[in-house]
Short mmCIF file of N, CA and C in Angstrom, two decimals:
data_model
loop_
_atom_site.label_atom_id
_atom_site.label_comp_id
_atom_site.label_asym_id
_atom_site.label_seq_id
_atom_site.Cartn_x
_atom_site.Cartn_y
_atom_site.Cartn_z
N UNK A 389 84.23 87.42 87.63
CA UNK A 389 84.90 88.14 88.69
C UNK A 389 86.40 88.07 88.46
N UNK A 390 87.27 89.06 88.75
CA UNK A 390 88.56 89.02 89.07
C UNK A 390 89.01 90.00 89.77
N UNK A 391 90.49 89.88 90.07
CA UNK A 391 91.17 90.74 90.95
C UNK A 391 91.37 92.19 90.41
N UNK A 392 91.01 93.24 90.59
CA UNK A 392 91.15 94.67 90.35
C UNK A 392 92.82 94.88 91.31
N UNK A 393 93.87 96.02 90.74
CA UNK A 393 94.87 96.00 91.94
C UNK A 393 94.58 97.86 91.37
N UNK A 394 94.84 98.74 92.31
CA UNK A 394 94.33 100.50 92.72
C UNK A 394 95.81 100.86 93.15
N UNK A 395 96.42 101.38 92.20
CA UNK A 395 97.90 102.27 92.97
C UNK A 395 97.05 103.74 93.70
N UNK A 396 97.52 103.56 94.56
CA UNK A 396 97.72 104.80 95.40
C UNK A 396 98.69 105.39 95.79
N UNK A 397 99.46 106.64 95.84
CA UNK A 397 100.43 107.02 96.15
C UNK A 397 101.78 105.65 95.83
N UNK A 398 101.94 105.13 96.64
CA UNK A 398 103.74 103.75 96.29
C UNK A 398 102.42 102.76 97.04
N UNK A 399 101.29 102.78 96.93
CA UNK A 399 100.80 101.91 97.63
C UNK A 399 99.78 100.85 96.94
N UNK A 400 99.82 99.28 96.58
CA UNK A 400 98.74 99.36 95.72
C UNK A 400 97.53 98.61 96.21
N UNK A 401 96.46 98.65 96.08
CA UNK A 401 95.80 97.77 97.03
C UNK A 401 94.28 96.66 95.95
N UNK A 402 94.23 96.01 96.64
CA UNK A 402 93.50 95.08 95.85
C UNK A 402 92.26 94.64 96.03
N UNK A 403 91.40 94.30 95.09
CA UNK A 403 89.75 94.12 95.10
C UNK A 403 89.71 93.08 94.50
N UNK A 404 88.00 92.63 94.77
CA UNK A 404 88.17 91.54 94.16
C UNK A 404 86.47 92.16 93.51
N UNK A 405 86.26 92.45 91.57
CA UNK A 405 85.32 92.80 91.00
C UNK A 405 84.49 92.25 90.12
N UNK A 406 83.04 92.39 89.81
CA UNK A 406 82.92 92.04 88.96
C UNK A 406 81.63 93.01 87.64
N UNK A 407 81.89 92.61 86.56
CA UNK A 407 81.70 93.63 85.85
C UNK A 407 80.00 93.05 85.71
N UNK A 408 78.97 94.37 85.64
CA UNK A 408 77.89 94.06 85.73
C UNK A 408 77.46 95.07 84.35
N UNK A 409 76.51 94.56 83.62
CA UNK A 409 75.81 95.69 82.70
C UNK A 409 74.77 96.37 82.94
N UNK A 410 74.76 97.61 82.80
CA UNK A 410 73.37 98.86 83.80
C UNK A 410 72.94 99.24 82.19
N UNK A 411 72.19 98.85 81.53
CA UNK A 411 71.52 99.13 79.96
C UNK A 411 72.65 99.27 78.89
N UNK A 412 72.92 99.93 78.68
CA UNK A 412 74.22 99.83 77.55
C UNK A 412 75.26 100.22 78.19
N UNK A 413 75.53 100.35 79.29
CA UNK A 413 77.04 100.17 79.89
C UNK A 413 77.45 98.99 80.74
N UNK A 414 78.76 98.84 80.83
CA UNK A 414 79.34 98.06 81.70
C UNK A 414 80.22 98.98 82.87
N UNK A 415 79.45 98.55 84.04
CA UNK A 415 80.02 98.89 84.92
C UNK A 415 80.78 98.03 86.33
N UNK A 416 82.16 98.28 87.00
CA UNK A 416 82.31 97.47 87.99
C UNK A 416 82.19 97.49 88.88
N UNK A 417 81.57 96.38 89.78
CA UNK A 417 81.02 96.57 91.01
C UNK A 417 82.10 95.78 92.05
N UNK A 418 82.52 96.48 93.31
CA UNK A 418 83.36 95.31 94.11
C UNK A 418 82.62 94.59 94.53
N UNK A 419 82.76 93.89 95.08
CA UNK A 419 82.53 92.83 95.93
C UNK A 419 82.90 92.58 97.54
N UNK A 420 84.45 92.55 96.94
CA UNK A 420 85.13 92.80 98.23
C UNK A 420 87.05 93.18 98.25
N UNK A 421 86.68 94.00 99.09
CA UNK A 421 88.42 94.82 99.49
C UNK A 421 89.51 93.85 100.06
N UNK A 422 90.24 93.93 99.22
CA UNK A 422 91.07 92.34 100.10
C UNK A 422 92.89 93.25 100.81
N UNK A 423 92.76 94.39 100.67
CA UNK A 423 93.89 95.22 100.71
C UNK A 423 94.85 95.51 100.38
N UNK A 424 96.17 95.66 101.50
CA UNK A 424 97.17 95.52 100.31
C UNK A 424 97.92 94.43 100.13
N UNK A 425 98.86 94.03 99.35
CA UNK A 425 99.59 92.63 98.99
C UNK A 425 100.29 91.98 100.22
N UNK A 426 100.66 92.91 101.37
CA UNK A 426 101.19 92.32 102.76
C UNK A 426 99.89 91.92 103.25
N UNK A 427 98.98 92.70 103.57
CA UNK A 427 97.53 92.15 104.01
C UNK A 427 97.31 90.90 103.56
N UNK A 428 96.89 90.52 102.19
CA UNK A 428 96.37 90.00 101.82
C UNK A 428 97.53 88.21 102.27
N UNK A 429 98.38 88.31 102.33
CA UNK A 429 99.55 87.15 102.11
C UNK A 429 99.43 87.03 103.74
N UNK A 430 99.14 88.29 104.89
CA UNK A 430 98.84 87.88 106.17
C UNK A 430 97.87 87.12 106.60
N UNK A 431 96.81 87.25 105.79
CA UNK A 431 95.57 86.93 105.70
C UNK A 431 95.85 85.07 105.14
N UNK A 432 96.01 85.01 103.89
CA UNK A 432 96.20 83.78 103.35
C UNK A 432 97.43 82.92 104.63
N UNK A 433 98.30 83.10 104.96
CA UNK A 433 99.04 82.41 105.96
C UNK A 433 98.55 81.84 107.01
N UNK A 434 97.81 82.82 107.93
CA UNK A 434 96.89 82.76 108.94
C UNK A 434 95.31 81.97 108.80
N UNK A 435 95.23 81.79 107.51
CA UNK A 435 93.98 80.83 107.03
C UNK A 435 92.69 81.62 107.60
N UNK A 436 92.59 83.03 107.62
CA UNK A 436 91.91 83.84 108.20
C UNK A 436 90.74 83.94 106.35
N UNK A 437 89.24 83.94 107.01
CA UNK A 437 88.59 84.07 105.47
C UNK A 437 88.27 85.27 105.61
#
């Protein structure tokens, strides 16, 4: 697993993925949306899981 980060427009936002194999490909699956980098640092401060 690791952190995926998605620019959008000036905006970038962040996942957390991991890469799974479907027969001869690799594909990534999230897991979970952790948002954007203010989110995420609101989140970690607040000790919110």
């Amino acid at each position: 697993m690791y952190i995926r980060a998605n620019k959008r427009g000036n905006r970038t936002y962040y996942y957390i993925v991991e890469s799974i194999r479907k027969g001869s490909k690799v594909i990534q699956r999230v897991i979970l949306y952790l948002g954007t980098a203010e989110t995420v640092l609101k989140k970690l401060k607040s000790g919110e899981n």
